[in-house]
Coordinates of C-alpha atoms and ligand atoms in Angstrom, one line a residue:
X4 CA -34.2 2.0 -35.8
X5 CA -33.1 4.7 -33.2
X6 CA -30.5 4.1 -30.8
X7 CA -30.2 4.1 -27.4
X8 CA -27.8 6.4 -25.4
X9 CA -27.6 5.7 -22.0
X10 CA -26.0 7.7 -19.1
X11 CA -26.9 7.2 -15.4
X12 CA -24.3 8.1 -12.7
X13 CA -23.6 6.1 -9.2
X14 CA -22.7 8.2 -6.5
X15 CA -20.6 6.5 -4.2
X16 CA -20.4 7.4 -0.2
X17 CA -17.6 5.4 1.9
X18 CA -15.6 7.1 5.4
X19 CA -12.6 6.6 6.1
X20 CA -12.4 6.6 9.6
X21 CA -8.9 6.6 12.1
X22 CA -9.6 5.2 15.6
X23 CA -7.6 3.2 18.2
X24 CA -8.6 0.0 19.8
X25 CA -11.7 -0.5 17.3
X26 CA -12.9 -3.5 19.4
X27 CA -13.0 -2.3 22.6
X28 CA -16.8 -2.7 23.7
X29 CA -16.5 1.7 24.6
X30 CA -15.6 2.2 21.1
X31 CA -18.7 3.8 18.9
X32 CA -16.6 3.5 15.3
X33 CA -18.2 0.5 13.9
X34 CA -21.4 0.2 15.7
X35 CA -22.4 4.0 14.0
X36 CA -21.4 2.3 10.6
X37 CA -23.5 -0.7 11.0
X38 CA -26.3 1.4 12.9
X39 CA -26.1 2.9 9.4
X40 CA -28.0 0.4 7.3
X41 CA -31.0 0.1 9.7
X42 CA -31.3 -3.5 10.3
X43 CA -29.7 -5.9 11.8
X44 CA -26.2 -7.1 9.7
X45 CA -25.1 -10.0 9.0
X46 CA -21.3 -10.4 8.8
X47 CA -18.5 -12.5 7.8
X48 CA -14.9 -11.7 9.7
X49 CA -11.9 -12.7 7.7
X50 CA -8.5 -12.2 9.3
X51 CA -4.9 -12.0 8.2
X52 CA -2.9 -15.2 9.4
X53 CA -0.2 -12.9 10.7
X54 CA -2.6 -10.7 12.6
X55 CA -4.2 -13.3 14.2
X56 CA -1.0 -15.2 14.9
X57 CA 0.5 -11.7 16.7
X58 CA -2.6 -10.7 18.1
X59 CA -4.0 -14.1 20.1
X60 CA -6.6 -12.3 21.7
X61 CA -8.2 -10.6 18.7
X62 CA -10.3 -13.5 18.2
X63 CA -11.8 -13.3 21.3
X64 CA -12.2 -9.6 21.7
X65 CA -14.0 -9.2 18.6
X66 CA -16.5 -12.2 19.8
X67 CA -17.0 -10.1 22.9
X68 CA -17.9 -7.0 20.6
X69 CA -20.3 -8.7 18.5
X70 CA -22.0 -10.3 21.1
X71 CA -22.7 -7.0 23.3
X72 CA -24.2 -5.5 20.0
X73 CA -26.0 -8.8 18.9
X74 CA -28.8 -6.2 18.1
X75 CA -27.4 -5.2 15.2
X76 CA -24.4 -7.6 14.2
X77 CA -24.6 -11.4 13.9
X78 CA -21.2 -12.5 13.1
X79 CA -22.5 -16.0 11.0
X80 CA -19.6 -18.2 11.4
X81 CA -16.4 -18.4 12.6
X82 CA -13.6 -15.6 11.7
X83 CA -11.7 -17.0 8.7
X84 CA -8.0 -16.5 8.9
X85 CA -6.9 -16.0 5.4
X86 CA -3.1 -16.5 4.9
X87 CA -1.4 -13.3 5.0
X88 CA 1.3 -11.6 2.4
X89 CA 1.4 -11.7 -1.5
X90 CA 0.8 -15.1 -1.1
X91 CA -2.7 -14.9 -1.5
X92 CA -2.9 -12.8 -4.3
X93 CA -1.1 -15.1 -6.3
X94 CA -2.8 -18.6 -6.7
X95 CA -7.1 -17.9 -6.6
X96 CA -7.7 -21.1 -3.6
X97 CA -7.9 -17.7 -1.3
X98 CA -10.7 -16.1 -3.3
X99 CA -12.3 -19.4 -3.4
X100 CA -12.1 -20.1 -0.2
X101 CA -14.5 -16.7 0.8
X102 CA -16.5 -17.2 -1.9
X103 CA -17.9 -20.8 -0.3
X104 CA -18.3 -19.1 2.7
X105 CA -20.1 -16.9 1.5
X106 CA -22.3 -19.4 -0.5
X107 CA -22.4 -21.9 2.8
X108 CA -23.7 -19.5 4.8
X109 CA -26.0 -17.9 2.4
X110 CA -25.2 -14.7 2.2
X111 CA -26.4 -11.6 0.2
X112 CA -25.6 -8.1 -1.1
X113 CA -26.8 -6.9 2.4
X114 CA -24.3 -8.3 4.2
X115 CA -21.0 -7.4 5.6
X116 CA -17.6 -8.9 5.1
X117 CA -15.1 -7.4 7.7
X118 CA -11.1 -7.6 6.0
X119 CA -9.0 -7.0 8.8
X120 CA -5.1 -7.4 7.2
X121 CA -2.3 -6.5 4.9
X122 CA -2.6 -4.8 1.8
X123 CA -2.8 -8.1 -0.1
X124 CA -5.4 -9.7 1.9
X125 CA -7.1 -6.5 1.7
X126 CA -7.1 -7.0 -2.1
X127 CA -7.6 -10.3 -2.4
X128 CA -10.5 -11.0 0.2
X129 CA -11.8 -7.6 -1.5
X130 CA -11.9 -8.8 -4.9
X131 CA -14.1 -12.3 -3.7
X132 CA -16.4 -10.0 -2.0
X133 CA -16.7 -7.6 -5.0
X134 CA -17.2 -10.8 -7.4
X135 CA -19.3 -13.0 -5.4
X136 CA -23.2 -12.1 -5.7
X137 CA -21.6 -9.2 -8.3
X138 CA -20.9 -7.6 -4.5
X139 CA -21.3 -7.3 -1.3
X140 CA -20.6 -4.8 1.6
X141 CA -16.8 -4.7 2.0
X142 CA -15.9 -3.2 5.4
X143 CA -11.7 -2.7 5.5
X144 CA -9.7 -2.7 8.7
X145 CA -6.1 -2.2 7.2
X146 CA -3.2 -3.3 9.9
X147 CA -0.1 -2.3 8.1
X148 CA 1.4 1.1 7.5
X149 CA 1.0 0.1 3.3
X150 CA -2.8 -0.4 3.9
X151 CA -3.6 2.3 6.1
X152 CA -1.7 5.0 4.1
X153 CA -2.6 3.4 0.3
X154 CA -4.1 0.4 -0.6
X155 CA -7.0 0.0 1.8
X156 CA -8.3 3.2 1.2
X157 CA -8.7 3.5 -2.1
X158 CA -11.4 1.7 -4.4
X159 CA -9.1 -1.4 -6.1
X160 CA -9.1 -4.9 -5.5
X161 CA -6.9 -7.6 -6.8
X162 CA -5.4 -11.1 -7.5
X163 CA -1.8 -11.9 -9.3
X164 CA -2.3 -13.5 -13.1
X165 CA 0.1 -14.8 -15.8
X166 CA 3.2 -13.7 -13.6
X167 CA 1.6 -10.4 -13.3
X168 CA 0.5 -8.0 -10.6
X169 CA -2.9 -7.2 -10.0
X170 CA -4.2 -9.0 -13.4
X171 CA -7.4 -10.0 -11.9
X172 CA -9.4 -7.1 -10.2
X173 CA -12.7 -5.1 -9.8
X174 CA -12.9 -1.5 -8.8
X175 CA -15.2 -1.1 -5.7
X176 CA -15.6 0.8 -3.5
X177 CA -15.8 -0.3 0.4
X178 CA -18.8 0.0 2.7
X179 CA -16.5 1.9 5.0
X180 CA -12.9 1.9 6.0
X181 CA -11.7 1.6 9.6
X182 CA -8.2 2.7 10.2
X183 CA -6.9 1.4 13.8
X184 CA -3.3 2.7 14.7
X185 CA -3.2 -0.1 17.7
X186 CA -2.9 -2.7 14.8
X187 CA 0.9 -1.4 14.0
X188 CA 1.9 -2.1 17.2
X189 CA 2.6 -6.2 16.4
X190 CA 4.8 -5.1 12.9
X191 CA 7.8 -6.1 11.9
X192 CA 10.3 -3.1 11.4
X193 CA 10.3 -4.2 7.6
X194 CA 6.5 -3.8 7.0
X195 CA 5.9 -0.5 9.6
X196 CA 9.0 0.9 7.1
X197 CA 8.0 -0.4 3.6
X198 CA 4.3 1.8 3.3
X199 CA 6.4 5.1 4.1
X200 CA 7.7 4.7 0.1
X201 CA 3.9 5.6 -0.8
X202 CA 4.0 8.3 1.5
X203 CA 7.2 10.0 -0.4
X204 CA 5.7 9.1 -3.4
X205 CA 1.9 10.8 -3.0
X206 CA 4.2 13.8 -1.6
X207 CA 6.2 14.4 -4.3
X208 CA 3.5 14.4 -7.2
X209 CA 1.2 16.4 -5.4
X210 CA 2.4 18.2 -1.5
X211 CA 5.4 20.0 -2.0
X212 CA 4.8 20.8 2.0
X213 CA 4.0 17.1 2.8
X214 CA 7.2 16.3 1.4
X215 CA 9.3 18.7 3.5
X216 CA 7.3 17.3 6.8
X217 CA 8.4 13.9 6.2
X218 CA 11.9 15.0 4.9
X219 CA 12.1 16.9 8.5
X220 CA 11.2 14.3 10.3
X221 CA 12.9 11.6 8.9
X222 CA 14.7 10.7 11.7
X223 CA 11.9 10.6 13.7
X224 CA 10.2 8.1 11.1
X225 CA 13.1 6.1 10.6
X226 CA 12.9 5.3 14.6
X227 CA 8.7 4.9 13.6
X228 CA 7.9 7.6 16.4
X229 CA 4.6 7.3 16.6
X230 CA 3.3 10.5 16.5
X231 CA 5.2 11.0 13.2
X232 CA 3.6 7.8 11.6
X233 CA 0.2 9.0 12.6
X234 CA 0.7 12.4 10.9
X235 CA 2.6 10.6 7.8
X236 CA -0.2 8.2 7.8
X237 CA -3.6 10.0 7.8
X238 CA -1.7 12.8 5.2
X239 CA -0.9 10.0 2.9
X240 CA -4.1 8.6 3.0
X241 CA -6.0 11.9 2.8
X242 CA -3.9 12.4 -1.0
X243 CA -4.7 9.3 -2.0
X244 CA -8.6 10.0 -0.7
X245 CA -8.5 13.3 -2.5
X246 CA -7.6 11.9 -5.6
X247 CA -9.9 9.4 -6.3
X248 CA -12.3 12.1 -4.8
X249 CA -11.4 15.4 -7.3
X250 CA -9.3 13.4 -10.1
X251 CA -12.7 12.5 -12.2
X252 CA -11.3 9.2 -12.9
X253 CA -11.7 7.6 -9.3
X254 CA -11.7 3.8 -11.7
X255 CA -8.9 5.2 -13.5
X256 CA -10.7 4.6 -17.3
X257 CA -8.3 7.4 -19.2
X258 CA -4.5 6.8 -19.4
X259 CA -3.2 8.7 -16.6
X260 CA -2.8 6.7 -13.2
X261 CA -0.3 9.4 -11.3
X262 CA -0.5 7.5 -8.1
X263 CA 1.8 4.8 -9.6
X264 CA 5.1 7.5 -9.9
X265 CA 7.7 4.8 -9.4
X266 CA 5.6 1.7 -10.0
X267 CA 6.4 1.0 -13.1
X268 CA 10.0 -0.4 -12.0
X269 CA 8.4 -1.4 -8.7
X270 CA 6.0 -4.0 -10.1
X271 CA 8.8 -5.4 -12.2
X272 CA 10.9 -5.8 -8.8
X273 CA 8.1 -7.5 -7.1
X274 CA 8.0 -10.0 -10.2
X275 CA 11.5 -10.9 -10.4
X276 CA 12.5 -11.1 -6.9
X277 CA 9.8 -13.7 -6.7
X278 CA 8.1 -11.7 -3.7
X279 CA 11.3 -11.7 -1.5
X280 CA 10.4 -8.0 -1.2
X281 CA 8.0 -6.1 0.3
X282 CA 5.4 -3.7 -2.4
X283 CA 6.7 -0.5 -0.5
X284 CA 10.1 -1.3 -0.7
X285 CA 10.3 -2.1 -4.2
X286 CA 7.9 1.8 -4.9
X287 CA 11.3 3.0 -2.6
X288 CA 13.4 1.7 -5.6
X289 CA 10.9 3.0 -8.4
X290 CA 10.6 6.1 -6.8
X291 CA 14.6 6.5 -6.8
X292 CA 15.2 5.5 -10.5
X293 CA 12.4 7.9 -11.6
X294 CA 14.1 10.7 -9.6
X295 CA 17.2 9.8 -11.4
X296 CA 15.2 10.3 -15.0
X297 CA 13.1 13.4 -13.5
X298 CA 16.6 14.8 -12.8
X299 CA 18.2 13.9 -16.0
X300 CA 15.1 15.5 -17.8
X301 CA 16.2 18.6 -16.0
X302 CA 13.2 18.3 -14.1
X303 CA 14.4 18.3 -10.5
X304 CA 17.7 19.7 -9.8
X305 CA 20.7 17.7 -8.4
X306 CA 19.8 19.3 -4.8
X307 CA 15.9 18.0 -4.9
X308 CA 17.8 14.3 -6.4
X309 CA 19.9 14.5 -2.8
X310 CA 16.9 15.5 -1.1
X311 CA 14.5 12.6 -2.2
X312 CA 17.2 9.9 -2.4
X313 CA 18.5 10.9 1.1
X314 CA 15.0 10.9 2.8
X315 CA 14.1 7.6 1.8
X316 CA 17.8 6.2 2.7
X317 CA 17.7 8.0 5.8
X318 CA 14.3 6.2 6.6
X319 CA 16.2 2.7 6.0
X320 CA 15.3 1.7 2.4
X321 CA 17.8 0.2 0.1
X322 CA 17.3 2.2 -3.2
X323 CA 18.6 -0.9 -5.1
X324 CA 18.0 -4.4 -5.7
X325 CA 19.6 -6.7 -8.1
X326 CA 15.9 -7.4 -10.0
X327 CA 16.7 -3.8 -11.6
X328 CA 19.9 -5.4 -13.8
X329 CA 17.3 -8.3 -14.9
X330 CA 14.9 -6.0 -16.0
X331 CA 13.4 -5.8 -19.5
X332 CA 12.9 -2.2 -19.8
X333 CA 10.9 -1.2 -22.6
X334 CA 9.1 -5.1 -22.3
X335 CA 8.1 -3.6 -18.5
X336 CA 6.7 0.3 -19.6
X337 CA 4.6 -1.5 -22.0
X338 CA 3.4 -3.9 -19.8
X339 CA 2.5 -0.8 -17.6
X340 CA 0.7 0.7 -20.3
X341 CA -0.9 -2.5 -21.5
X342 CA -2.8 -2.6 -18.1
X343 CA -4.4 0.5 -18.6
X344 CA -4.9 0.9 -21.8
X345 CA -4.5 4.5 -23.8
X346 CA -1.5 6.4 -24.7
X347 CA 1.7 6.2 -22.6
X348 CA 1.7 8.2 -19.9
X349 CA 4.3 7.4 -17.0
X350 CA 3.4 9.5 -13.7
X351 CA 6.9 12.0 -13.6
X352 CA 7.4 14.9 -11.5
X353 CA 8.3 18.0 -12.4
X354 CA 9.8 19.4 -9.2
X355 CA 9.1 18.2 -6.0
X356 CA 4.9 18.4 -5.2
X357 CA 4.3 18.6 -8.9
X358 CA 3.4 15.6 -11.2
X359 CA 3.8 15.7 -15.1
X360 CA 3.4 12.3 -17.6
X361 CA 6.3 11.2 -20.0
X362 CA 5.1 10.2 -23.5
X363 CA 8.2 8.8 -24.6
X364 CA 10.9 6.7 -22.2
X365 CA 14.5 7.3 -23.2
X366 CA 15.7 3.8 -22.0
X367 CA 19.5 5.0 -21.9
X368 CA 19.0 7.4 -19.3
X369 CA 17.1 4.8 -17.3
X370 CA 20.0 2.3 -17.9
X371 CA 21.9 5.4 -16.7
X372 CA 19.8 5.8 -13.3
X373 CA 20.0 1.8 -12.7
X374 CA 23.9 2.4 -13.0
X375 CA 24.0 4.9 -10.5
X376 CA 22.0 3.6 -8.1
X377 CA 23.7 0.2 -7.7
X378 CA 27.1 2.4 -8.0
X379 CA 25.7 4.6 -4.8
X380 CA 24.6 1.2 -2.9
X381 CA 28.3 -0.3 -3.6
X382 CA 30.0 3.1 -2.2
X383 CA 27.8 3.1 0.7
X384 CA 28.0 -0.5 1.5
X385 CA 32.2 -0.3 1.1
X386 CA 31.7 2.8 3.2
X387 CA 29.7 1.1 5.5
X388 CA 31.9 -1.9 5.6
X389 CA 34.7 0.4 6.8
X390 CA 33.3 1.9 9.4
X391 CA 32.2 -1.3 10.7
X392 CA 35.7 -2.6 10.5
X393 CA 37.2 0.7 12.1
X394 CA 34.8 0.3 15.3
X395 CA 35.9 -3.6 15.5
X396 CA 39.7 -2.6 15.9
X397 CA 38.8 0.6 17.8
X398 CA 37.1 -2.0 20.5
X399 CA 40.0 -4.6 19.8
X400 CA 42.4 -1.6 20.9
X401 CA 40.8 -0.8 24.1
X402 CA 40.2 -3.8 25.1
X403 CA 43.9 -4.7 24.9
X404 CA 44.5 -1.8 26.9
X405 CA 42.1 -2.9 29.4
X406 CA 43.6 -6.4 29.6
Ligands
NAD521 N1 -5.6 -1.9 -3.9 C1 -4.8 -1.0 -4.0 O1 -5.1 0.2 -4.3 C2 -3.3 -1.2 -3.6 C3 -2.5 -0.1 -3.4 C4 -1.2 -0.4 -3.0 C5 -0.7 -1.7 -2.8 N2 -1.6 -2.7 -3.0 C6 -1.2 -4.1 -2.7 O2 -1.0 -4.3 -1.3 C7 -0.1 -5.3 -1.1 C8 1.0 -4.9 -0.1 O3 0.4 -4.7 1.1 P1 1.2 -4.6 2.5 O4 2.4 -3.8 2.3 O5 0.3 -4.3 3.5 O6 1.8 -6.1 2.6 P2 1.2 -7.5 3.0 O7 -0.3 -7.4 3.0 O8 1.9 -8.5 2.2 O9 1.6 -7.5 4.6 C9 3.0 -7.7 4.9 C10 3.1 -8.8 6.0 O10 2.6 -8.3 7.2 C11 1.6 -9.3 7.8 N3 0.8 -8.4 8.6 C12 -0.2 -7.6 8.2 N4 -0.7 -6.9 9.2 C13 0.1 -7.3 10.3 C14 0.1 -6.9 11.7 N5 -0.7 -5.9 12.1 N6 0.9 -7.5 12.5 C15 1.7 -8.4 12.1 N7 1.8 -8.9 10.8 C16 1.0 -8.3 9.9 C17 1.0 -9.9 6.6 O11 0.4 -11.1 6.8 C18 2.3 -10.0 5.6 O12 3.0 -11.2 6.0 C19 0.5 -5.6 -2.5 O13 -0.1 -6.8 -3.0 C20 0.1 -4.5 -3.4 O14 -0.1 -4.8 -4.7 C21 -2.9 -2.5 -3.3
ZN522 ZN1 1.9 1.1 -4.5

């Protein structure tokens, strides 16, 4: 009997667009991508709680917007607000919850549904779209710095399973992305700081130049000018376009997944500290500890160490959390690899801009990078402490004089 070989390839076509004020009736963004398909589109809106809770007109604006185009959109029901944060990702009633809406209202592989959110209702909406009917249009409007710069550009979806990150998931691709600055506006200082991790992170495996931009203006992204986070923002995403683009592994089938430098440690953080941290701030710590090994590798010298640990502190992450003293270290790289599949290969760099993958962990020298980096947080914490104390009795003292 002769066999069969098949090969076929899929050629995949998706913008990612940066506009401001995407629902303002003047705005051409998505009318051009729904003008695209020719007829007239059926769409479902889902929105982040906390995007509708901060943004009480959004609601109404985008019913404005879909009614002066009711040529060629039809919004069918309602905007769902999907509860925002990790939240979602981790029990499946979320999914579930799109997935009847998209059975109740009888919709198809032709039609739309709009995600406008966080990086984890971006994954979690996303991976009930790309389930339901095997697939439908996905069209993501990311609204935090995470999801602009990272995770709603790329081509992953995902729930939490078994106490684990991103368990449950598809890759696929979006119909389009829309990235709308205005949409930072309503952040919390926490969540406009926590995506700037991935930034440092897709600089230092592959933009040496990148790297020195954001390490120049550090001060200037600490304070979130927002010039600065635009630039930082549409780099960072352009990377992480480019590399699903030119890496020939856009659904990441061999063993190599070098956007994840630091995540190793930071998906073991998110686990332990129960979600009490932010995805981005826990890459901050990942990122720091990896440094450490890099450096102790000989890879990156003490200077580039300073450099990289400095940026990100400067910026206003902590670079340590208690989760690091709980962790199971070989338990957690295998867990890493497990997910993937293949040989081990943890993302390294190899000077700043230039990634290399480690084989083999040595586990003492991580201990060794744990141990300095809660030894660095104590100093500067005492350090702080001081100073703090120093101002109090500095004011004490004039004030007496004063009196
Ligand atoms: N799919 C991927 O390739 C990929 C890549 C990186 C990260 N991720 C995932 O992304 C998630 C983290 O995303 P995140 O950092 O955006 O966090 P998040 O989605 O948890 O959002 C943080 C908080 O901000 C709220 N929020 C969102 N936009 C807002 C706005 N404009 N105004 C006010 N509040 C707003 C959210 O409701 C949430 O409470 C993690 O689950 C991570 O695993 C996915
Ligand atoms: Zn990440």
């Amino acid at each position: 009997m002769p066999d069969i070989d098949i090969h076929f390839d899929v050629q995949y076509d998706y913008p990612v667009v940066f506009t401001k004020d995407v629902f303002n009736t003047e705005n051409p963004v998505l009318v051009d991508i729904f003008k695209k398909t020719g007829q007239k589109n059926r769409i479902l809106v889902v929105i982040d709680s906390n995007v509708a809770a901060s943004t009480p007109d959004l609601i109404s604006r985008i019913g404005v917007f879909f009614r002066q185009y009711d040529d060629i959109m039809d919004m069918v029901a309602p905007a769902y607000i999907m509860t925002g944060g990790e939240v979602c990702k981790n029990t499946p009633h979320e999914v579930e919850k799109i997935q009847i809406l998209i059975n109740k209202n009888h919709l198809c592989r032709h039609c739309f549904i709009m995600v406008i959110g966080g990086g984890a209702v971006l994954d979690a909406a996303g991976y009930a779209v790309a389930t339901a009917h095997r697939g439908l249009r996905l069209l993501r409007l990311p609204t935090t710095t995470l999801a602009q710069n990272d995770a709603g550009v790329g081509v992953k979806n995902a729930i939490n399973k078994f106490g684990k990150k991103n368990w449950l998931g598809t890759f696929a691709p979006a119909f389009a992305v829309v990235n709308d600055l205005l949409f930072l506006k309503t952040l919390n200082t926490r969540d406009l700081r926590a995506g700037i991790s991935e930034a440092v992170k897709v600089a230092l495996i592959k933009d040496r130049f990148f790297f020195d931009y954001l390490y120049d203006r550090r001060e200037a992204l600490r304070d979130f000018e927002p010039e600065s986070m635009q630039e930082m923002i549409i780099r960072c995403a352009r990377l992480h376009v480019d590399h699903i683009r030119n890496s020939g592994d856009p659904f990441e089938r061999g063993s190599s997944r070098p956007l994840d430098f630091g995540h190793w440690a930071a998906h073991k953080i998110e686990d332990l500290a129960d979600d009490d941290i932010r995805h981005g701030e826990a890459v901050a710590v990942g990122i720091a500890l990896d440094a450490h090994y890099a450096h102790y590798c000989g890879c990156i010298t003490e200077i580039e160490l300073y450099r990289i640990l400095s940026l990100m502190e400067c910026i206003g992450f902590k670079l340590f959390h208690p989760a690091l003293l709980q962790i199971n270290i070989e338990a957690s790289i295998r867990e890493f690899q497990e997910h993937m599949g293949g040989t081990l290969a943890i993302p390294m760099i190899c000077g700043i801009g230039k990634l290399t993958e480690a084989a083999i962990i040595d586990t003492g020298l991580i201990i060794r990078g744990i141990k300095n980096l809660e030894d660095r947080y104590n100093s500067k914490k005492t350090h702080e402490k001081k100073k703090r104390i120093q101002s109090d009795a500095s004011h004490k003292g004039r004030g007496d004089v004063f009196s």
